[in-house]
Structure formats: C-alpha cells, structure tokens
Short mmCIF file of C-alpha atoms and ligand atoms in Angstrom, two decimals:
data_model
loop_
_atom_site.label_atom_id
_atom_site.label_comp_id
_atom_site.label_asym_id
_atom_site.label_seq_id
_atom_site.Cartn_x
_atom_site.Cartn_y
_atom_site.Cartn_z
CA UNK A 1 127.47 140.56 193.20
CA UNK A 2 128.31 138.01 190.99
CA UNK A 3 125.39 135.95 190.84
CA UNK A 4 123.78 138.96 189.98
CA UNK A 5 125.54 139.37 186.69
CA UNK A 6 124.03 138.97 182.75
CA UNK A 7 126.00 137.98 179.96
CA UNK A 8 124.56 139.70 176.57
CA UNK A 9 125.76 138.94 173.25
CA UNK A 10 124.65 141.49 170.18
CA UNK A 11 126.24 139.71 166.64
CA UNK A 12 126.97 141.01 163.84
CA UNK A 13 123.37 141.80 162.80
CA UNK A 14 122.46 144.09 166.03
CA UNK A 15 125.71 146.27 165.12
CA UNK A 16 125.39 146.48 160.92
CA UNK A 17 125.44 150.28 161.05
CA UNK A 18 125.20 153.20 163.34
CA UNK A 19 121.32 152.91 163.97
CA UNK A 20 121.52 149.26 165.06
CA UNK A 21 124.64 150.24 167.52
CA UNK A 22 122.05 153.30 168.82
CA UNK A 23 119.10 150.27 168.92
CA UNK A 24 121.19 148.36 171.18
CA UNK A 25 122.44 151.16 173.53
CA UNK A 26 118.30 151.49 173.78
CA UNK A 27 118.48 148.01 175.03
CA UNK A 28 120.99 148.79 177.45
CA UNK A 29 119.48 151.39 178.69
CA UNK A 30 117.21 149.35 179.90
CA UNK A 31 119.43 147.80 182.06
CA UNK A 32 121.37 150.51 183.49
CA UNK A 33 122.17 149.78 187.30
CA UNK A 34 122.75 145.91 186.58
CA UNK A 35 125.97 144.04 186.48
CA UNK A 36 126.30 142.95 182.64
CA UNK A 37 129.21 141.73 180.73
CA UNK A 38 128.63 142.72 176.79
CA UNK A 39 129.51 140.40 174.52
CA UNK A 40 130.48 141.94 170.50
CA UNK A 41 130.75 140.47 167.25
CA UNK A 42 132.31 142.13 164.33
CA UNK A 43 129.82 144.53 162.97
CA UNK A 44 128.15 143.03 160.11
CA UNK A 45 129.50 141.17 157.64
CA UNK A 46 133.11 142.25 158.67
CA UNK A 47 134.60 139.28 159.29
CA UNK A 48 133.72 137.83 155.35
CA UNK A 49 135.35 141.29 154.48
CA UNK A 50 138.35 140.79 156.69
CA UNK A 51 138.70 136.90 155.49
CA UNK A 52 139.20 138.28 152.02
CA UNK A 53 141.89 140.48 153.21
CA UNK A 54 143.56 136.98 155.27
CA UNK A 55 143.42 135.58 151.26
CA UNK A 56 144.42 137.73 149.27
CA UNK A 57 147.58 138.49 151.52
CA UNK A 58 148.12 134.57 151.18
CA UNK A 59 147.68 134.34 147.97
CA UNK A 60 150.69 136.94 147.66
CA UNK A 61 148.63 139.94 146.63
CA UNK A 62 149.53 142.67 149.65
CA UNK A 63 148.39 145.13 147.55
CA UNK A 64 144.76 143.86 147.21
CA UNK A 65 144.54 142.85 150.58
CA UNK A 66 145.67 146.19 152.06
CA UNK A 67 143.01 147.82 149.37
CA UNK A 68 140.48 145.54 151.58
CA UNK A 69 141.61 146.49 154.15
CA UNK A 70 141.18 150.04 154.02
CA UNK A 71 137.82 149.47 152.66
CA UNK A 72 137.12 147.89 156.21
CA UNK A 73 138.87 151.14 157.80
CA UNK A 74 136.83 153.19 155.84
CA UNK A 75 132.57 151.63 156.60
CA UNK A 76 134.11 151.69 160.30
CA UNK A 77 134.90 155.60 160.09
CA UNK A 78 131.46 156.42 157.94
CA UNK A 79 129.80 154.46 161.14
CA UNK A 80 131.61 156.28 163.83
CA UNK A 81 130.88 159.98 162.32
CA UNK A 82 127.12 159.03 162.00
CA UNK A 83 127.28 157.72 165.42
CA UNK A 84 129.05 160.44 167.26
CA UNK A 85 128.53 164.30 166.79
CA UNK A 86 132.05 164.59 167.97
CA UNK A 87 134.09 161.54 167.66
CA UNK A 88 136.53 160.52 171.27
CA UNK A 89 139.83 161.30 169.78
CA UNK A 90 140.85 158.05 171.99
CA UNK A 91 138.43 155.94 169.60
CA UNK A 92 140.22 157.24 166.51
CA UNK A 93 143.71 156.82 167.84
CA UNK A 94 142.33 152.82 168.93
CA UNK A 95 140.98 152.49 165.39
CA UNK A 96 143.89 153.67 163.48
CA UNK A 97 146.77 151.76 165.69
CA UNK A 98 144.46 148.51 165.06
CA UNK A 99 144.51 148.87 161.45
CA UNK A 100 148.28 149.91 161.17
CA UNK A 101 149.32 146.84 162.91
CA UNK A 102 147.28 144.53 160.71
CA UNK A 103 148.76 147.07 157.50
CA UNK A 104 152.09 146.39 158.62
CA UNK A 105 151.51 142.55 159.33
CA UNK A 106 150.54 142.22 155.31
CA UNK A 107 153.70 143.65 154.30
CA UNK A 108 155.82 141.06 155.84
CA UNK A 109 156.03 137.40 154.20
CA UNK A 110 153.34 135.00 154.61
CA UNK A 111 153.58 132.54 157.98
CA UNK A 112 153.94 128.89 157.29
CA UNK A 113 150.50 128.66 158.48
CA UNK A 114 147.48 130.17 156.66
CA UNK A 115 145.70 129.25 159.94
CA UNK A 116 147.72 130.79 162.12
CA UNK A 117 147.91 134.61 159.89
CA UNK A 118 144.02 134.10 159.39
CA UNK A 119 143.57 134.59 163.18
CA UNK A 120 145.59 137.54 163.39
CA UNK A 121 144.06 139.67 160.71
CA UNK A 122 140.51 138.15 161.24
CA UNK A 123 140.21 138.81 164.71
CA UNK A 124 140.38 142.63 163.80
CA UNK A 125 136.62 142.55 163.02
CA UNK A 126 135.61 142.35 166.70
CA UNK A 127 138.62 144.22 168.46
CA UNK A 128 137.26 147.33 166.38
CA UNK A 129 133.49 147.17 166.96
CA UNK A 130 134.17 146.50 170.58
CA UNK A 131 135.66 149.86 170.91
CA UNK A 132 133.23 151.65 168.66
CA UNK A 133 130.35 150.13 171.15
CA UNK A 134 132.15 150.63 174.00
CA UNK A 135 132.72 154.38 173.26
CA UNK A 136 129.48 154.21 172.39
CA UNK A 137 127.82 153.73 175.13
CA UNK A 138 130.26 155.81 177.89
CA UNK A 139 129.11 158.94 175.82
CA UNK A 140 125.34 157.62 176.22
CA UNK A 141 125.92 157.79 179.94
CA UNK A 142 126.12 154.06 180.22
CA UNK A 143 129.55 153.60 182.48
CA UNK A 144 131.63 150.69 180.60
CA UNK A 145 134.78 149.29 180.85
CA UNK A 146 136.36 147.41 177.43
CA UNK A 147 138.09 144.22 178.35
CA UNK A 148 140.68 142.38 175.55
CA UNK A 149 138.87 139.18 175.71
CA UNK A 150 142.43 137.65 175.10
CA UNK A 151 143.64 138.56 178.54
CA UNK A 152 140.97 136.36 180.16
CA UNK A 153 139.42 133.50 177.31
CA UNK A 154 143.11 131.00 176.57
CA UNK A 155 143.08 128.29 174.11
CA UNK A 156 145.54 126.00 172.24
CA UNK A 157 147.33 126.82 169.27
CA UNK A 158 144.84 124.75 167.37
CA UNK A 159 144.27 128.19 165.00
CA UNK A 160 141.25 129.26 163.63
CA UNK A 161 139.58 126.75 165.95
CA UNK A 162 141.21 127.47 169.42
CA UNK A 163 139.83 125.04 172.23
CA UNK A 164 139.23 127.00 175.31
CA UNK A 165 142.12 126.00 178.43
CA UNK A 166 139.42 126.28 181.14
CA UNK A 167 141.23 126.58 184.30
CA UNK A 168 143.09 128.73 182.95
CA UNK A 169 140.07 130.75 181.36
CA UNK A 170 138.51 130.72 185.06
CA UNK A 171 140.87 131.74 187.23
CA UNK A 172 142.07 134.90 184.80
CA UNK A 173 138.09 135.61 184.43
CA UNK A 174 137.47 135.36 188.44
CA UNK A 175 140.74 137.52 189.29
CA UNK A 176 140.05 140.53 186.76
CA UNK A 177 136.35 140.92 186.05
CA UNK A 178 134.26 141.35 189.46
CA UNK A 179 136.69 144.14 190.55
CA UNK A 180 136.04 145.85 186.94
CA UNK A 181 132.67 145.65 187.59
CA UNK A 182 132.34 146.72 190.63
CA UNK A 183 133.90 150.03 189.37
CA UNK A 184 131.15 150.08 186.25
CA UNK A 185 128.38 148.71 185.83
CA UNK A 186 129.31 146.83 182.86
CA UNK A 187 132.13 145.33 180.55
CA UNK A 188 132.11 145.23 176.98
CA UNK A 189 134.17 142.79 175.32
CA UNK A 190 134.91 140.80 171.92
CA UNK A 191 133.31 137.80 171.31
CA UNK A 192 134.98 134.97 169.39
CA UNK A 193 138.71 135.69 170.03
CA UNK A 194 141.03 133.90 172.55
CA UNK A 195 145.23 134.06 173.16
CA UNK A 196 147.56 131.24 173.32
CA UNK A 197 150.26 130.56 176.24
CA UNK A 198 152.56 132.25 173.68
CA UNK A 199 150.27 135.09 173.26
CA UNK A 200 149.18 134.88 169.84
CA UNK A 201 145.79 135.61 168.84
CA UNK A 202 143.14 132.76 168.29
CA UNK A 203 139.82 132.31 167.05
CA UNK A 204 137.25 130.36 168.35
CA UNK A 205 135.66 128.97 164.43
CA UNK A 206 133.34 131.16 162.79
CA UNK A 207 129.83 132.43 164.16
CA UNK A 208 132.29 131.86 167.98
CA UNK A 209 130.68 134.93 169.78
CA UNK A 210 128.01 132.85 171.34
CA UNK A 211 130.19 130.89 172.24
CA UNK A 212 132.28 133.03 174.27
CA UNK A 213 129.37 134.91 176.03
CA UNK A 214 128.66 131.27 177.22
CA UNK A 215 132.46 130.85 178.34
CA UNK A 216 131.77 134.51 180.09
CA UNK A 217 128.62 132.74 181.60
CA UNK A 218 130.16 130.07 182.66
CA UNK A 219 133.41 131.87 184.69
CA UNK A 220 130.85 134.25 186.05
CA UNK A 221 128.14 132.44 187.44
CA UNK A 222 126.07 134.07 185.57
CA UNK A 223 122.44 134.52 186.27
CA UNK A 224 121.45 134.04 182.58
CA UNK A 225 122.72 134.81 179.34
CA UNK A 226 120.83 136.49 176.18
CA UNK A 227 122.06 136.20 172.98
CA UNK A 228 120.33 139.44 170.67
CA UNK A 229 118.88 138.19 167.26
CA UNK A 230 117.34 139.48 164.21
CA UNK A 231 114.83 137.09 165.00
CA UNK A 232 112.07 136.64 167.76
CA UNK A 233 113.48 133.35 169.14
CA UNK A 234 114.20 129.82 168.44
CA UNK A 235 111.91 129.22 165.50
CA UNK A 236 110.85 125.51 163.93
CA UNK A 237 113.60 126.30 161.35
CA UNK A 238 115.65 128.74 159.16
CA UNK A 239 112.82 131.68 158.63
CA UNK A 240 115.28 132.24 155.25
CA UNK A 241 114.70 128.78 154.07
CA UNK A 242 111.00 127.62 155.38
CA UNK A 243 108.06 129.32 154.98
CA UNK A 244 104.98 128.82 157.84
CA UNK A 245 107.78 128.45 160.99
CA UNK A 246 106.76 129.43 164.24
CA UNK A 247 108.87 130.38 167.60
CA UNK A 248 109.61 128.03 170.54
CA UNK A 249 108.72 129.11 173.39
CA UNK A 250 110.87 126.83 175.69
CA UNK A 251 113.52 124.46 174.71
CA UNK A 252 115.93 121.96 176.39
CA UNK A 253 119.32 122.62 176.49
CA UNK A 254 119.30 118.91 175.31
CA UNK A 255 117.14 119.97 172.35
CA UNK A 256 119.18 123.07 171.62
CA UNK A 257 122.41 121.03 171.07
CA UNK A 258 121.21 118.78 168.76
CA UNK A 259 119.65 120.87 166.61
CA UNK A 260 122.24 123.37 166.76
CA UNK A 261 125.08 120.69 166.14
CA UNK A 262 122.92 119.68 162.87
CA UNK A 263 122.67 123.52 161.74
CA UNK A 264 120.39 125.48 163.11
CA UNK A 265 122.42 128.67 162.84
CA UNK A 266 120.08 130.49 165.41
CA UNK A 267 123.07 129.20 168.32
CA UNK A 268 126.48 128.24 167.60
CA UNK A 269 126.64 124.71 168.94
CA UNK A 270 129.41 124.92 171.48
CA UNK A 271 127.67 127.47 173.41
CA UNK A 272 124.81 124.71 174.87
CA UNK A 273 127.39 122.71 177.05
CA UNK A 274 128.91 125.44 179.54
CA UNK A 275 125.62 127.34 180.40
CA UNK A 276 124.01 123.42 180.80
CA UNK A 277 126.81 122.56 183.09
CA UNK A 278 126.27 125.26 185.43
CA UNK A 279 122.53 125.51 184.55
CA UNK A 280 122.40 128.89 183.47
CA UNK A 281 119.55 130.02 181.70
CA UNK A 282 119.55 130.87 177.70
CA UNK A 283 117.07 133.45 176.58
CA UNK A 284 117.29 133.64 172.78
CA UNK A 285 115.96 137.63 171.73
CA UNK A 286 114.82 140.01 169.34
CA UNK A 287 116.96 143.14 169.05
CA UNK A 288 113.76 144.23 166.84
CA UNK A 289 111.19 144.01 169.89
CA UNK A 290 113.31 143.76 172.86
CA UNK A 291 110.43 143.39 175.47
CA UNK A 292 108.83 140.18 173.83
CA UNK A 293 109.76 137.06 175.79
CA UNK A 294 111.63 135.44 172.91
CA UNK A 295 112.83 131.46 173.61
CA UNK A 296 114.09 130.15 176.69
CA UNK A 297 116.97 127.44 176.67
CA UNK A 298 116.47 125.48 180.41
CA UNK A 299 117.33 122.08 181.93
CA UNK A 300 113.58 121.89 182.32
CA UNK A 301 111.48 122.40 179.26
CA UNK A 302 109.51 119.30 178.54
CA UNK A 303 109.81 117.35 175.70
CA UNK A 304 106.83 117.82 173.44
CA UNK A 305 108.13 119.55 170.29
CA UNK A 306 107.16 120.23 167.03
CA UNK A 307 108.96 119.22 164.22
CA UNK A 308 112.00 120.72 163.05
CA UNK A 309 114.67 121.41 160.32
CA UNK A 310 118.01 122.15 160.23
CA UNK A 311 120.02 122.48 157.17
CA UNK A 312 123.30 122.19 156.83
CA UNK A 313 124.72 123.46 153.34
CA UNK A 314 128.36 122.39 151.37
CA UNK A 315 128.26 119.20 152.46
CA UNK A 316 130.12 116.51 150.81
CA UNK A 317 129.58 113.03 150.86
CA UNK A 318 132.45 110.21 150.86
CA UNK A 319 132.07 106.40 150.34
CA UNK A 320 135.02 104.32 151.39
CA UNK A 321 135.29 100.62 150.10
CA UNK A 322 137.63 98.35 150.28
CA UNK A 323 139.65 97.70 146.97
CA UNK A 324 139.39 93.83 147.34
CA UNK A 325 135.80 93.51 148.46
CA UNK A 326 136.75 92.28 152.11
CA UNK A 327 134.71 93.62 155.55
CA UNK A 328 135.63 96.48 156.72
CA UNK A 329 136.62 95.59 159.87
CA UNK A 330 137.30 97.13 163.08
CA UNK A 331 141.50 97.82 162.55
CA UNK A 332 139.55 99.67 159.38
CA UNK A 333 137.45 101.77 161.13
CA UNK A 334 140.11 102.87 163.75
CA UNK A 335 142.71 103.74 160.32
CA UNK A 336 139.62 105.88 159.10
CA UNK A 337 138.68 107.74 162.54
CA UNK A 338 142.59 108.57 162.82
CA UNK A 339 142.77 110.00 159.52
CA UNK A 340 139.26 112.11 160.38
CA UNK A 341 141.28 112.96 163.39
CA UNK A 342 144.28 114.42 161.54
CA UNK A 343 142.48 116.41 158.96
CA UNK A 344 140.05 118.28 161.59
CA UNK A 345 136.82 117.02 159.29
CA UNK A 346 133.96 117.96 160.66
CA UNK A 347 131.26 114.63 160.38
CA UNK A 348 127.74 114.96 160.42
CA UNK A 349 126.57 111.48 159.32
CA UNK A 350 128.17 108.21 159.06
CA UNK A 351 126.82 105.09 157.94
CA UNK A 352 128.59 101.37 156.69
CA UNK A 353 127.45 98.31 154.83
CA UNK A 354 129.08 95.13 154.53
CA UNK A 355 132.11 96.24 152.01
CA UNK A 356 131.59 100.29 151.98
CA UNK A 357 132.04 103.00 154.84
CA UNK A 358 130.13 107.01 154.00
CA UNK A 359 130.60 109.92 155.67
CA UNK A 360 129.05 113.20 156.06
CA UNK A 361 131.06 115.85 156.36
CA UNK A 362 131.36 119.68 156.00
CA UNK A 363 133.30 120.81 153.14
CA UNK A 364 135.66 122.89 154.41
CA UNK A 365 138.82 124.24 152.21
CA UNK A 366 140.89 121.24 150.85
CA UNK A 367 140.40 118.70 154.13
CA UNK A 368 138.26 116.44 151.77
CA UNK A 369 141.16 116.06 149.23
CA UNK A 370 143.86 115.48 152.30
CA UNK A 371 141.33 113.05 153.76
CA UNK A 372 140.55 111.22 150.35
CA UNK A 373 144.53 111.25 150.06
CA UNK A 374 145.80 109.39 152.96
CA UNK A 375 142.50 107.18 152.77
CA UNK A 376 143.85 106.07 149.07
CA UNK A 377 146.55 104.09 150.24
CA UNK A 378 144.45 101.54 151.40
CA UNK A 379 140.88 102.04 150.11
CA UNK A 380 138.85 103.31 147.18
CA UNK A 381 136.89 106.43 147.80
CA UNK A 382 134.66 108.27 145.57
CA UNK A 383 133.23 112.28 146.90
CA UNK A 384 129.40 113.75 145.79
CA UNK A 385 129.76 117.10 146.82
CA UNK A 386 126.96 120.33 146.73
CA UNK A 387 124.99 118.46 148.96
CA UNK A 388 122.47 119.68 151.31
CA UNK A 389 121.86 117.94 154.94
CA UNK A 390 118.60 117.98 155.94
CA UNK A 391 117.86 117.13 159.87
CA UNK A 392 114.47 116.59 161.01
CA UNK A 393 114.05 116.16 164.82
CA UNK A 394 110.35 114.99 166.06
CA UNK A 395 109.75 113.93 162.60
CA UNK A 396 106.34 113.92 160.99
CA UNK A 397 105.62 111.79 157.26
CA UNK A 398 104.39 115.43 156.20
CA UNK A 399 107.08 117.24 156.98
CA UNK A 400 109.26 114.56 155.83
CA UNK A 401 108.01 114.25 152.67
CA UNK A 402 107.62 118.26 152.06
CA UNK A 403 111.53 117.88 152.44
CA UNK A 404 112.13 115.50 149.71
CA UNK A 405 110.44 116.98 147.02
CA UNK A 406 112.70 118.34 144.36
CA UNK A 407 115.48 116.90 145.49
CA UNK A 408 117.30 113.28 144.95
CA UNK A 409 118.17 111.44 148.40
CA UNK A 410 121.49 110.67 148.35
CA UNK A 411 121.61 108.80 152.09
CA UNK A 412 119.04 108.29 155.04
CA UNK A 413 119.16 107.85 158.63
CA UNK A 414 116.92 107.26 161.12
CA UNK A 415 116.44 107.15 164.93
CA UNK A 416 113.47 107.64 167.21
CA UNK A 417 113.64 111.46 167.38
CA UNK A 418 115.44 112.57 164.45
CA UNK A 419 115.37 111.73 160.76
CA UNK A 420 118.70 112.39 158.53
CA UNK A 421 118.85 112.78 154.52
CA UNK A 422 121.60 113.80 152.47
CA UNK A 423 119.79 115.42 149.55
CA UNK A 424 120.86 117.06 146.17
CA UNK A 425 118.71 119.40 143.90
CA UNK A 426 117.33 118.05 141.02
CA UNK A 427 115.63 120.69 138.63
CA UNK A 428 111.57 119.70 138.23
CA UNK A 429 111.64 117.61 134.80
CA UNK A 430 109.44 119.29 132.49
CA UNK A 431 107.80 117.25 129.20
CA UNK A 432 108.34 119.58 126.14
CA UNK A 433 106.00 121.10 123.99
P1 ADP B 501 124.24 136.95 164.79
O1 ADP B 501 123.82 138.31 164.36
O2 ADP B 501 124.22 136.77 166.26
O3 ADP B 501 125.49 136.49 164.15
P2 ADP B 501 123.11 134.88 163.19
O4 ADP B 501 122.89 135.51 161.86
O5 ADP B 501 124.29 134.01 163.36
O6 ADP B 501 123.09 136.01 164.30
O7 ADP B 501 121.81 134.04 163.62
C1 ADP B 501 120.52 134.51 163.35
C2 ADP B 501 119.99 133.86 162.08
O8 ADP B 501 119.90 132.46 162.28
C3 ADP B 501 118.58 134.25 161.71
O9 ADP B 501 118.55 135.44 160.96
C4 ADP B 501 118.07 133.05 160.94
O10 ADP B 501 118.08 133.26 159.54
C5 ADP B 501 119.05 131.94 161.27
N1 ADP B 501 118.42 130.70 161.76
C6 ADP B 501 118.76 129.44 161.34
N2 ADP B 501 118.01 128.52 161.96
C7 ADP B 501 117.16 129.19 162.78
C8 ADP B 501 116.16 128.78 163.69
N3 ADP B 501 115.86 127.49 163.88
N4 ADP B 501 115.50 129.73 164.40
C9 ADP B 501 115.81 131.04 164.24
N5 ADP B 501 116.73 131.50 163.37
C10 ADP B 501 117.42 130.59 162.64
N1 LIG B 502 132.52 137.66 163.68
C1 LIG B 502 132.64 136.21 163.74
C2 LIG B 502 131.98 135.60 162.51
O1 LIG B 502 131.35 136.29 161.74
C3 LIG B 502 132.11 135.62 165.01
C4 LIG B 502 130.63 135.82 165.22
O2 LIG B 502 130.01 136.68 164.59
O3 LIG B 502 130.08 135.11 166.04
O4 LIG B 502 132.11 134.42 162.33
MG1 MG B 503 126.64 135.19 163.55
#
C-alpha cells in the first residue's frame, strides 16, 4: 500500500475562494480510489493577513490585531457559506475554537520572543483551511481523514524556521498514517507547520508547504509528489517578471535546487533534497488545466537547458574592510561566518578582494543591523540595500545583457553554468527639451 501513495500539495492560490476549493475537489475526484496524502496551505493570502495580526499584537496594539483577526474569521465564514448549502456544524465549532484560542492568546502579554508568538498565531492560516477542505471534500463523497501535521512533522525550537527532527518525523509518520489510510482513501493535512519536543507550534519559513508535502514524501515512500500551481510548470522564469518564458518540460532535481535556492519561487528550495534522496518523482502542475503534463523534477533529466532567471528581491549588499588596510585573513573569515551564524542571515553571494569582504544577503527584519553591529567591533562595513539579485543559469550574452539594461551592476559573479549580478534600478536618463 504504501508505495502506492501520492503526496499533493494545493497553496494558497488553488484555495483563494470557494470556487478554487470546488476546482480542486474536481481534481480529486479524479483520483478517487488512490492512496493520497493532501497537503494545504493557508487559503490565499492568509498568512500576510495573519502576520499583521502577529505585529500589531507585538507592537502592543491587541485591539488592532484582534480587529485583524476577525477580519480573517470573517473571508473564512463568507467562503464556507458559498461552499456549503448547509454548513457541518463540526466545521463551525473547529473554526470558532481556532480563532478563540488565538483571541485569547492576544490578550495576554507579549512572549519574550516575537519568533516564538509569530508561530502560534501564524500557523492559524493553514489549521483553518485544512478543515474547510477537509469538510469539503467528505460532503463531496471523497472519504478523508484531517491529520494535525504537528502530531507527525517535529522540529527544533529554532521558531519561525523550525528544522525538521527526522527520526523523529519518520517513525511518528510510519506509526499513524498507513493505518489512517487504510481506513480512507486519503489524508488531508496542513502544510508548513511542525511541533517542538515541548509541544509548541513551529513554522517551517514562509512559502514551507512544499516543503512539508516533500517531508510527507519522504516518510511515505511516496510514489511521486505534485505540487498544484497557478502555472503550467517550471517555466524559464517568473511569468510576473519576464515576458516570452516558456515551460520545462523535464528538470533535474540538481537543476531544481539551484534555481530554486537563487529564487525561483515556483518550489520552495528545501523541498528538492528529501524527494532526491529517496528519488521520488516531482511533477510541478496546473490547477488551471489539470490533465496537461506540466514539469517533471527526476534524477534523470539531461542537462541541456535553456537559459534561466531567478530573481531574488530586498536584497542588501554588505562590504566588510578592515579598518587598518591589512588582509583579511582566514581567523577573519571564521569571526565573519560565526557572526552570519548567530544572526540566521540568509547569503546568496559572497565575494573578497585583497582588503574588503561583500555579502549577499536577504534583508530580513533587523538581522542586517545586528550583523553590521557585532561586525563593527572589528571592521568597517558599509550596507546598499533595495537591491535586486539576478541569477542566470545556462547563461547566454543575450539574455545577459537583456538583464542589465536599466539597471546599475552593483557586483558580478561568474561560474561555468550560472552568472550572478547584484543590480539596482536606475531610471532611463532622459536629455531635456
Ligand atoms: P502556491 O500557490 O503554491 O503558494 P506560489 O505562488 O508560491 O504558489 O508559486 C507559484 C508562482 O511562482 C507563480 O505564480 C509564478 O509567478 C512564480 N514563479 C517564480 N518563478 C517561476 C518559474 N521559474 N516558473 C514558474 N513560476 C514561477
Ligand atoms: N501559508 C504559508 C505562507 O504563505 C506557507 C505556504 O503557503 O507555503 O508562507
Ligand atoms: Mg506559496
């Protein structure tokens, strides 16, 4: 039975409103009779919505955060009436005992940690549209059993970015999810959402939901997982950004991390390495045309490509020197890497001469600032921020160029496959009349 089983994921796109939750019980009905573990993200743009509620609540405003919050409480309940003729009383009484816990949670003090109170009201998002779909789709015939994804998927306490305990993870996973579905056909669970040892709520970083379908994968055996897009596949590069893209048809998994890793948003990047290690097949899909063959992510795709983009937004740009115009040496280096460590920055790019030492790096709340801070003590450093990265695997001279214009190229990198710039818009100069 189990190597029989499919992972899905549908994100946050495939469940926006109560005709895209009907589109993807369609889907599903296409599947009836198979083994499938269902995979939810929060339905739309819920989780932005919910992250507003996390700060205002932290910002010591309970009263504007519980406004959001109800806001939240109320799309869900305009979804659920359009959805159902009659609504399950047992979906109401889920919804409303969700949302009183989180009301309750804002009217007691802040936690030390914003990280830590982020998880718990953010991770609302997916623990209500996984019982909306789940109710869903038992009144549409479809037998389904809803699983807390935080009684199988453990992490760390590393909040807001919980790294998975996998033994753990695989032993709950193979002792409580065959026998559910044997019993039904198939499970529908949260993506993005784990539990520590203490039994706190963590999340897995935002956009996670691939991710856990792959950790689902992974503890399953899974024959192959599909991940539902708005999209028809793995394109050349962000259809929102780039005009002229077209779909690839078969990809490494090799292929998918890197460009992944560098931003292409199509697959969050941690979801590559368990399907690779147990060489489970990706398939990338439309919701919108469910039948067409989409892109499939293999250990065997070839390696002819065409070129492709990935763009990484808010990225901020340090340069490290030293203050007395001396190497930086080695015992440097390791000083910098440990403070990297301790403020969880996120590098993209790194590059050194002689006397200076740049790095790439999301810009991500104040981690820049903490970084630049303990980096002071012994260095100069000086931060360009509003910077675009632009990564160009298989690189042509066209397509490289096309890239550059407008913009002012802050730093370059280059290896065989893949070309790096850190770019910043410059507006078109214009002579006047
Ligand atoms: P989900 O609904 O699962 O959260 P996402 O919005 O995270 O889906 O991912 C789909 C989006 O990824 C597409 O709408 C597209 O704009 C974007 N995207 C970025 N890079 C690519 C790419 N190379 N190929 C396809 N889509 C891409
Ligand atoms: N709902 C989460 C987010 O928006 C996780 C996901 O959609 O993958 O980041
Ligand atoms: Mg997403």
């Amino acid at each position: 039975m189990l190597q029989q089983t499919k992972v899905f994921k549908f994100g946050g796109a495939s469940l926006r409103d109560a005709d895209a939750i009907r589109n993807v019980g369609t889907i599903l009905q296409k599947f009836a009779g198979q083994k499938i573990v269902i995979v939810v993200s929060a339905m739309g743009k819920t989780t932005n919505a919910l992250e507003e509620v996390a700060n205002s609540y932290w910002q010591g405003d309970p009263d504007t955060a519980k406004k959001k919050l109800a806001e939240i409480h109320e799309s869900a309940t305009v979804i659920i009436n359009e959805l159902f003729a009659q609504v399950p009383e047992s979906l109401t009484a889920s919804l409303n005992d969700l949302f009183v816990s989180v009301e309750w949670a804002l009217d007691e003090a802040p936690n030390e940690e914003y990280d830590f109170d982020y998880d718990q009201i953010v991770s609302l998002g997916e623990l209500v549209s996984s019982h909306i779909v789940a109710a869903y789709l038992n009144r549409i015939g479809l037998a389904t059993n809803w699983v807390d994804a935080r009684d199988i998927i453990q992490t760390d306490n590393t909040y807001r970015e919980g790294w998975v305990k996998w033994p753990e993870t695989l032993a709950r996973a193979q002792q409580q999810l065959p026998g559910l579905l044997d019993e039904k056909d198939f499970i529908l669970t949260q993506g993005f959402i784990g539990n520590t040892s203490e039994n706190y709520t963590t999340t897995l970083g935002r956009e996670g939901s691939d991710y856990s379908a792959a950790i689902f994968s992974y503890c399953l055996d899974a024959e192959s997982m599909s991940i539902w897009k708005d999209v028809p596949g793995v394109l050349t590069a962000d259809p929102r950004l780039f005009e002229n893209v077209s779909k690839i048809d078969r990809l490494s998994y090799k292929e998918a991390i890197e460009m992944t890793y560098y931003g292409a948003k199509v697959i969050h990047p941690k979801t590559i390495k368990p399907l690779q290690n147990k060489s489970i097949p990706l398939h990338v899909r439309s919701f919108i045309d469910p039948d067409a063959p989409g892109t499939l992510v293999t250990d065997d795709a070839g390696d002819a490509y065409p070129p492709m983009v990935a763009v990484e937004k808010e990225q901020a740009l340090i340069n490290i020197s030293t203050r007395d115009f001396s190497f930086v040496a080695e015992h440097h280096i390791k000083e910098l890497f440990e403070h990297i460590t301790t403020t969880r920055l996120q590098v993209n790019m790194m590059q050194n001469t002689a006397i200076s030492f740049n790095v790439v790096v999301n810009d991500i709340d104040d981690r820049v600032e903490r970084f630049c801070t303990l980096v002071n003590e012994h260095f100069k450093t000086s931060v360009d921020r509003d910077l675009e990265l632009i990564t160009v695997r298989h690189y042509t001279t066209e397509v490289v160029e096309s890239m550059r214009r407008g913009k002012v190229n802050m730093l370059e990198g280059r290896l065989p496959l893949t070309l790096q710039m850190v770019v910043k818009d410059v507006p078109v100069m214009r002579r006047k009349e």
